[in-house]
Short mmCIF file of C-alpha atoms and ligand atoms in Angstrom, two decimals:
data_model
loop_
_atom_site.label_atom_id
_atom_site.label_comp_id
_atom_site.label_asym_id
_atom_site.label_seq_id
_atom_site.Cartn_x
_atom_site.Cartn_y
_atom_site.Cartn_z
CA MET A 6 39.40 -107.57 -146.79
CA ILE A 7 40.47 -110.71 -143.85
CA GLN A 8 43.43 -109.44 -142.45
CA PRO A 9 45.94 -112.38 -142.20
CA ARG A 10 45.29 -112.80 -138.32
CA LEU A 11 41.78 -112.83 -138.71
CA LEU A 12 41.57 -115.93 -141.46
CA THR A 13 43.92 -118.00 -139.41
CA ARG A 14 41.07 -117.74 -136.16
CA ARG A 15 38.23 -118.60 -138.75
CA LEU A 16 39.76 -121.48 -140.03
CA PHE A 17 40.66 -122.77 -136.63
CA GLN A 18 36.73 -122.02 -134.90
CA GLN A 19 35.51 -123.85 -138.61
CA ALA A 20 37.36 -127.06 -138.97
CA SER A 21 36.22 -129.92 -136.77
CA PRO A 22 37.73 -132.56 -135.44
CA LEU A 23 36.29 -135.32 -137.51
CA GLN A 24 36.75 -132.98 -140.69
CA SER A 25 40.69 -133.66 -139.73
CA LEU A 26 40.76 -136.94 -139.95
CA SER A 27 39.53 -138.09 -143.47
CA ASN A 28 37.77 -137.70 -146.37
CA HIS A 29 35.37 -139.64 -148.26
CA ALA A 30 38.14 -141.43 -150.28
CA GLY A 31 39.46 -142.26 -146.46
CA ARG A 32 42.84 -139.42 -146.89
CA PRO A 33 43.93 -136.69 -144.72
CA ILE A 34 41.99 -133.84 -145.71
CA ARG A 35 43.14 -130.98 -142.92
CA THR A 36 44.97 -129.43 -145.21
CA SER A 37 42.99 -129.36 -148.37
CA ILE A 38 39.64 -128.33 -145.75
CA LEU A 39 42.04 -125.68 -144.96
CA ARG A 40 42.52 -124.38 -148.38
CA SER A 41 39.18 -125.15 -149.82
CA GLN A 42 37.62 -122.66 -146.47
CA ALA A 43 40.26 -120.32 -147.41
CA ARG A 44 38.80 -120.12 -150.68
CA ARG A 45 35.59 -119.82 -149.53
CA SER A 46 36.06 -117.34 -147.19
CA TYR A 47 37.64 -114.86 -149.91
CA ALA A 48 34.75 -115.46 -152.12
CA ALA A 49 32.40 -114.85 -149.34
CA SER A 50 34.17 -111.26 -149.10
CA GLY A 51 34.38 -111.01 -152.54
CA GLU A 52 37.87 -111.41 -153.05
CA LYS A 53 40.16 -113.24 -154.88
CA GLY A 54 42.64 -113.78 -152.32
CA PRO A 55 45.01 -112.24 -149.85
CA ARG A 56 46.57 -109.03 -150.79
CA PRO A 57 49.03 -107.26 -149.32
CA ILE A 58 48.41 -104.66 -147.16
CA PRO A 59 50.11 -101.48 -148.42
CA GLY A 60 53.65 -100.78 -147.35
CA GLN A 61 53.78 -104.78 -145.84
CA SER A 62 55.66 -107.60 -146.96
CA PRO A 63 53.50 -109.83 -148.94
CA PHE A 64 56.28 -112.85 -147.48
CA LYS A 65 54.00 -111.94 -143.67
CA ILE A 66 51.70 -114.66 -144.19
CA TRP A 67 54.25 -117.57 -144.44
CA PRO A 68 54.50 -117.52 -140.88
CA PHE A 69 50.69 -118.39 -140.10
CA LEU A 70 50.30 -120.82 -142.96
CA ALA A 71 53.52 -122.71 -141.10
CA ILE A 72 51.49 -122.98 -137.61
CA ILE A 73 48.16 -123.56 -139.49
CA LEU A 74 50.19 -126.77 -140.92
CA ALA A 75 52.52 -127.73 -138.11
CA GLY A 76 49.23 -127.30 -135.70
CA SER A 77 47.46 -129.50 -138.14
CA GLY A 78 49.83 -131.92 -138.66
CA SER A 79 49.88 -132.55 -134.47
CA TYR A 80 46.86 -132.79 -134.19
CA MET A 81 46.09 -134.81 -136.92
CA LEU A 82 48.87 -137.79 -135.27
CA LEU A 83 46.91 -137.10 -132.07
CA VAL A 84 43.98 -138.34 -133.82
CA LYS A 85 45.05 -140.83 -135.52
CA SER A 86 47.17 -142.52 -132.72
CA ARG A 87 43.65 -143.09 -131.39
CA THR A 88 41.59 -144.23 -134.11
CA ASP A 89 44.61 -146.45 -135.14
CA MET A 90 43.78 -148.80 -131.73
CA ALA A 91 39.87 -148.80 -132.47
CA ALA A 92 40.89 -149.97 -136.05
CA ALA A 93 43.36 -152.39 -135.46
CA ALA A 94 40.66 -153.98 -132.51
CA GLN A 95 38.15 -153.89 -135.22
CA ALA A 96 40.09 -155.23 -138.19
CA SER A 97 41.30 -157.76 -135.90
CA LYS A 98 37.91 -159.29 -134.98
CA SER A 99 36.95 -159.79 -138.46
CA SER A 100 40.50 -161.12 -139.81
CA GLY A 101 41.92 -163.04 -136.62
CA GLN A 102 45.08 -160.36 -137.64
CA ILE A 103 46.60 -157.24 -135.94
CA ALA A 104 49.47 -154.88 -137.05
CA ALA A 105 51.15 -154.08 -134.05
CA PRO A 106 51.78 -150.54 -133.40
CA LYS A 107 55.31 -149.56 -134.25
CA LYS A 108 57.59 -148.95 -130.63
CA ASP A 109 61.09 -150.03 -130.49
CA THR A 110 62.31 -149.93 -127.28
CA PRO A 111 60.81 -150.74 -123.73
CA THR A 112 59.17 -147.72 -121.43
CA PHE A 113 60.30 -149.19 -118.29
CA SER A 114 63.80 -150.10 -117.78
CA SER A 115 64.39 -153.69 -115.81
CA ASP A 116 66.78 -151.55 -113.94
CA LYS A 117 63.68 -149.65 -112.34
CA VAL A 118 60.93 -151.72 -112.66
CA THR A 119 60.46 -155.86 -112.24
CA VAL A 120 57.45 -157.81 -113.89
CA VAL A 121 57.02 -161.28 -113.11
CA PHE A 122 53.81 -162.86 -115.44
CA VAL A 123 51.41 -165.39 -114.13
CA LEU A 124 50.02 -168.25 -116.32
CA GLY A 125 48.38 -170.95 -115.72
CA GLY A 126 44.68 -171.78 -116.77
CA PRO A 127 41.67 -170.62 -116.11
CA GLY A 128 40.83 -171.12 -112.03
CA ALA A 129 44.44 -172.58 -111.48
CA GLY A 130 44.41 -170.04 -108.53
CA LYS A 131 46.54 -167.19 -110.21
CA GLY A 132 44.87 -164.61 -108.34
CA THR A 133 44.69 -166.38 -104.81
CA GLN A 134 47.90 -166.38 -105.52
CA CYS A 135 48.77 -163.17 -106.29
CA ALA A 136 46.76 -161.79 -103.64
CA ASN A 137 49.64 -163.69 -101.05
CA LEU A 138 52.43 -162.19 -102.87
CA VAL A 139 51.13 -158.61 -103.14
CA ARG A 140 50.81 -159.36 -98.99
CA ASP A 141 54.01 -160.63 -98.67
CA TYR A 142 56.37 -159.17 -101.32
CA ASN A 143 55.36 -155.36 -101.96
CA PHE A 144 53.68 -156.54 -105.27
CA THR A 145 51.48 -154.76 -107.60
CA HIS A 146 48.76 -156.94 -109.03
CA LEU A 147 47.82 -156.39 -112.39
CA SER A 148 45.15 -158.76 -113.51
CA ALA A 149 44.76 -158.42 -117.63
CA GLY A 150 41.43 -159.96 -116.85
CA ASP A 151 40.21 -157.55 -114.68
CA LEU A 152 41.79 -154.59 -116.45
CA LEU A 153 39.76 -155.67 -119.79
CA ARG A 154 36.67 -156.31 -117.00
CA ALA A 155 36.84 -152.66 -116.32
CA GLU A 156 37.38 -150.80 -119.29
CA GLN A 157 34.20 -153.10 -121.00
CA ASP A 158 32.44 -151.50 -117.87
CA ARG A 159 33.84 -148.22 -118.33
CA PRO A 160 31.25 -146.00 -119.94
CA GLY A 161 32.13 -144.64 -123.25
CA SER A 162 34.63 -147.23 -123.51
CA GLU A 163 34.71 -148.00 -127.65
CA PHE A 164 35.87 -151.55 -126.99
CA GLY A 165 33.08 -152.67 -124.33
CA GLN A 166 31.47 -154.66 -126.48
CA LEU A 167 34.21 -155.61 -128.39
CA ILE A 168 35.50 -157.12 -124.69
CA LYS A 169 32.14 -158.41 -123.86
CA ASP A 170 32.04 -161.06 -127.44
CA TYR A 171 35.71 -162.00 -126.41
CA ILE A 172 35.49 -162.54 -122.92
CA LYS A 173 31.91 -164.67 -123.51
CA ASP A 174 33.54 -166.48 -126.42
CA GLY A 175 36.76 -167.04 -123.91
CA ALA A 176 38.63 -165.65 -126.84
CA ILE A 177 41.99 -163.81 -126.72
CA VAL A 178 41.31 -160.09 -126.75
CA PRO A 179 43.25 -157.85 -129.18
CA MET A 180 46.58 -157.50 -128.03
CA GLU A 181 46.72 -153.67 -128.81
CA VAL A 182 44.07 -153.34 -125.89
CA THR A 183 45.41 -155.69 -123.52
CA VAL A 184 48.85 -154.30 -123.70
CA GLN A 185 47.40 -150.89 -123.95
CA LEU A 186 45.51 -151.34 -120.60
CA LEU A 187 48.38 -152.78 -119.05
CA GLU A 188 50.90 -149.88 -120.11
CA ASN A 189 48.47 -147.62 -118.69
CA ALA A 190 47.86 -149.30 -115.22
CA MET A 191 51.68 -149.80 -114.42
CA THR A 192 52.35 -145.92 -115.54
CA GLU A 193 49.63 -144.75 -113.14
CA THR A 194 51.31 -146.81 -110.83
CA LEU A 195 54.97 -146.20 -110.84
CA SER A 196 53.72 -142.07 -111.21
CA LYS A 197 53.29 -142.55 -107.51
CA THR A 198 56.03 -143.33 -106.88
CA LYS A 199 59.37 -141.16 -106.23
CA ASP A 200 61.79 -142.59 -108.01
CA GLY A 201 60.08 -144.65 -110.87
CA LYS A 202 60.37 -148.01 -109.28
CA GLY A 203 58.23 -151.20 -109.42
CA ARG A 204 57.44 -154.58 -108.75
CA PHE A 205 54.49 -155.70 -110.55
CA LEU A 206 52.63 -159.59 -111.10
CA ILE A 207 50.81 -159.45 -114.35
CA ASP A 208 48.54 -162.01 -114.01
CA GLY A 209 46.60 -163.46 -116.99
CA PHE A 210 49.36 -162.94 -119.40
CA PRO A 211 50.71 -163.00 -121.92
CA ARG A 212 47.81 -165.45 -123.13
CA LYS A 213 49.49 -165.67 -126.75
CA LEU A 214 52.89 -165.55 -127.90
CA ASP A 215 52.22 -161.79 -129.74
CA GLN A 216 51.39 -160.45 -126.76
CA ALA A 217 54.77 -161.60 -125.08
CA VAL A 218 56.71 -160.34 -127.90
CA LYS A 219 54.96 -157.12 -127.71
CA PHE A 220 54.88 -156.28 -124.66
CA GLU A 221 58.81 -157.39 -123.70
CA GLU A 222 59.79 -155.21 -126.74
CA SER A 223 57.88 -151.98 -126.26
CA VAL A 224 56.52 -151.71 -122.14
CA CYS A 225 59.29 -153.57 -120.34
CA LYS A 226 61.17 -157.20 -120.07
CA ALA A 227 59.84 -159.66 -118.18
CA LYS A 228 61.95 -161.03 -115.12
CA PHE A 229 60.37 -164.82 -115.32
CA VAL A 230 56.89 -166.81 -115.09
CA LEU A 231 55.57 -168.26 -112.53
CA PHE A 232 53.43 -170.96 -114.05
CA TYR A 233 50.22 -172.73 -112.12
CA ASP A 234 50.16 -176.52 -113.36
CA CYS A 235 46.31 -177.43 -112.40
CA PRO A 236 44.66 -180.19 -114.14
CA GLU A 237 41.51 -179.33 -115.96
CA ASP A 238 38.41 -181.35 -113.99
CA VAL A 239 39.88 -179.52 -110.81
CA MET A 240 39.81 -175.94 -112.46
CA GLU A 241 36.42 -177.25 -113.73
CA LYS A 242 35.15 -177.57 -110.49
CA ARG A 243 36.99 -174.60 -108.77
CA LEU A 244 35.28 -171.87 -111.84
CA LEU A 245 31.53 -173.72 -111.72
CA LYS A 246 32.06 -173.02 -107.81
CA ARG A 247 32.93 -169.61 -108.31
CA GLY A 248 30.34 -168.50 -110.83
CA GLU A 249 27.84 -169.35 -108.11
CA THR A 250 28.38 -165.78 -107.02
CA SER A 251 31.03 -164.58 -109.16
CA GLY A 252 28.28 -163.00 -111.56
CA ARG A 253 30.83 -163.56 -114.55
CA THR A 254 29.71 -164.16 -117.95
CA ASP A 255 32.78 -166.75 -118.29
CA ASP A 256 32.00 -168.89 -115.33
CA ASN A 257 29.69 -170.93 -116.91
CA ALA A 258 30.33 -174.65 -118.27
CA GLU A 259 30.22 -173.75 -121.98
CA SER A 260 32.42 -170.72 -121.78
CA ILE A 261 35.13 -172.88 -119.41
CA LYS A 262 34.98 -175.28 -122.36
CA LYS A 263 36.03 -172.80 -124.76
CA ARG A 264 38.23 -171.19 -122.08
CA PHE A 265 39.92 -174.26 -122.00
CA LYS A 266 40.69 -174.70 -125.46
CA THR A 267 42.29 -171.14 -125.86
CA PHE A 268 44.57 -172.26 -123.03
CA VAL A 269 45.96 -175.01 -124.44
CA GLU A 270 46.06 -174.12 -127.85
CA THR A 271 46.54 -170.45 -127.21
CA SER A 272 48.24 -169.99 -123.66
CA MET A 273 50.51 -173.28 -123.35
CA PRO A 274 52.79 -172.13 -126.49
CA VAL A 275 53.60 -169.00 -124.23
CA VAL A 276 54.53 -171.05 -121.01
CA ASP A 277 56.30 -173.96 -123.60
CA THR A 278 58.11 -170.82 -125.15
CA TYR A 279 59.37 -169.50 -121.72
CA ASP A 280 60.15 -172.71 -120.31
CA LYS A 281 62.84 -173.14 -122.92
CA GLU A 282 64.46 -170.00 -122.19
CA GLY A 283 65.14 -171.15 -118.52
CA LYS A 284 62.47 -168.52 -117.26
CA VAL A 285 59.65 -170.75 -115.95
CA VAL A 286 58.68 -171.28 -112.89
CA LYS A 287 56.07 -174.09 -112.22
CA VAL A 288 53.94 -174.32 -108.91
CA VAL A 289 51.55 -177.79 -109.00
CA ALA A 290 48.27 -175.66 -108.00
CA ASN A 291 46.02 -179.18 -107.44
CA LYS A 292 46.86 -178.72 -103.60
CA SER A 293 45.39 -176.32 -101.29
CA PRO A 294 45.89 -172.78 -101.35
CA GLU A 295 48.11 -173.01 -98.75
CA ASP A 296 50.44 -175.54 -100.28
CA VAL A 297 50.40 -174.24 -102.92
CA TYR A 298 51.81 -170.80 -101.67
CA ALA A 299 54.11 -172.64 -99.65
CA GLU A 300 56.09 -173.91 -102.70
CA THR A 301 55.50 -170.70 -104.54
CA LYS A 302 57.02 -169.04 -102.02
CA LYS A 303 59.87 -171.75 -102.25
CA LYS A 304 60.89 -171.54 -105.71
CA ILE A 305 60.53 -167.68 -106.28
CA GLU A 306 62.86 -166.44 -103.18
CA GLY A 307 66.10 -166.72 -105.19
CA ARG A 308 64.85 -164.46 -108.01
CA ILE A 309 63.25 -162.13 -106.96
P1 ADP B 2 42.22 -167.87 -111.89
O1 ADP B 2 43.10 -166.36 -111.09
O2 ADP B 2 43.58 -168.99 -112.11
O3 ADP B 2 41.03 -168.05 -112.68
P2 ADP B 2 41.01 -168.04 -108.91
O4 ADP B 2 42.38 -167.60 -107.83
O5 ADP B 2 40.09 -166.67 -108.91
O6 ADP B 2 42.25 -168.39 -110.57
O7 ADP B 2 40.61 -169.30 -108.56
C1 ADP B 2 39.85 -170.14 -108.86
C2 ADP B 2 38.47 -170.12 -107.57
O8 ADP B 2 39.11 -171.72 -107.23
C3 ADP B 2 38.40 -168.55 -107.00
O9 ADP B 2 37.03 -169.47 -106.35
C4 ADP B 2 39.18 -169.40 -105.48
O10 ADP B 2 38.64 -169.09 -104.68
C5 ADP B 2 39.46 -171.03 -105.67
N1 ADP B 2 40.95 -171.26 -105.54
C6 ADP B 2 41.76 -170.84 -105.62
N2 ADP B 2 42.71 -171.58 -105.24
C7 ADP B 2 42.77 -172.85 -104.70
C8 ADP B 2 43.09 -173.77 -104.65
N3 ADP B 2 44.40 -174.01 -104.57
N4 ADP B 2 42.26 -175.21 -104.16
C9 ADP B 2 40.95 -174.94 -104.10
N5 ADP B 2 40.23 -173.71 -104.50
C10 ADP B 2 41.35 -172.78 -104.69
P1 AMP B 3 40.73 -164.35 -116.48
O1 AMP B 3 40.68 -163.23 -116.04
O2 AMP B 3 41.80 -164.44 -116.38
O3 AMP B 3 40.16 -165.37 -116.89
O4 AMP B 3 40.48 -163.95 -118.17
C1 AMP B 3 38.77 -163.91 -118.32
C2 AMP B 3 38.83 -163.53 -119.94
O5 AMP B 3 39.48 -162.24 -120.69
C3 AMP B 3 39.72 -164.50 -120.91
O6 AMP B 3 39.03 -165.49 -121.28
C4 AMP B 3 39.95 -163.66 -122.01
O7 AMP B 3 38.63 -163.59 -122.91
C5 AMP B 3 40.53 -162.34 -121.52
N1 AMP B 3 41.65 -161.78 -121.17
C6 AMP B 3 42.34 -162.24 -120.09
N2 AMP B 3 43.92 -161.94 -120.19
C7 AMP B 3 43.50 -161.61 -121.56
C8 AMP B 3 44.99 -161.93 -122.21
N3 AMP B 3 46.20 -161.45 -121.54
N4 AMP B 3 44.96 -161.45 -123.42
C9 AMP B 3 43.81 -161.61 -124.25
N5 AMP B 3 42.43 -161.59 -123.82
C10 AMP B 3 42.60 -162.03 -121.92
#
């Protein structure tokens, strides 16, 4: 006869993480596995089922079952949160749509955390000006593009190929991936502070309205949007020049064209929406880097 305590240990040893996800019909099967494995265990030992130990109450097994069920439930939730993100990204790639995970309150309070979105066309000079602002205003610079490229190159990333394809095409990477990368980076930065306070320049984000809504709902409210306005022909020249040394897969004529199209059709509506709310600080970016910075400083002084 197998003692309940032994049985509990055996079940935990036998159930693999994959088994806890779904059965062939895609339904959660952890508990059914437990039940069927329990049956197998008893069958193997020639038992029909657990018999109460003489002198002990048969109800003693319930605490163990409760622990197994509670443990299985938490484990399933943990694994599910990771697989949901991957599934959402895959679904989005094929359908262009994504179901946003639910989260109603922002992780970071705007009392403690200042977020400034930095937008502008590809090559408008966002990264260049962010470097100046970091130097002078104690901001942390988080570039959505840099975070995506780092994730793309991270060994073992489940999103590597997906990100690569989107970037080469100048397309918007599914927001679940981008928003999560930003939140992780913010969490890491803030964990190193004593008071949990911080200032972030979030560069190249939000590039689509759904990202803006999702980020402000679930991560942090933005203080304002710094928008670098630059004509396409100027940006194109800068990007082609940068492409001579950047090693980027999207700094070439074909990808640049697609990036401009994405910017006009998808990202400009974000700027327009924030503009209607009076949250856009617009800076003319078709000047020398020094002049662009001088205008930037002048325009943001009263706002940060
Ligand atoms: P973004 O981050 O908006 O894509 P970058 O800051 O990387 O743009 O700038 C794109 C390229 O243009 C870089 O090679 C950069 O050195 C150059 N650049 C940036 N700002 C200016 C400017 N005001 N005038 C000329 N070149 C610039
Ligand atoms: P950047 O480094 O800002 O020029 O961005 C390079 C590429 O990364 C873009 O063309 C997109 O494919 C991807 N990307 C950058 N930012 C975002 C974002 N906020 N949302 C989705 N994709 C992004």
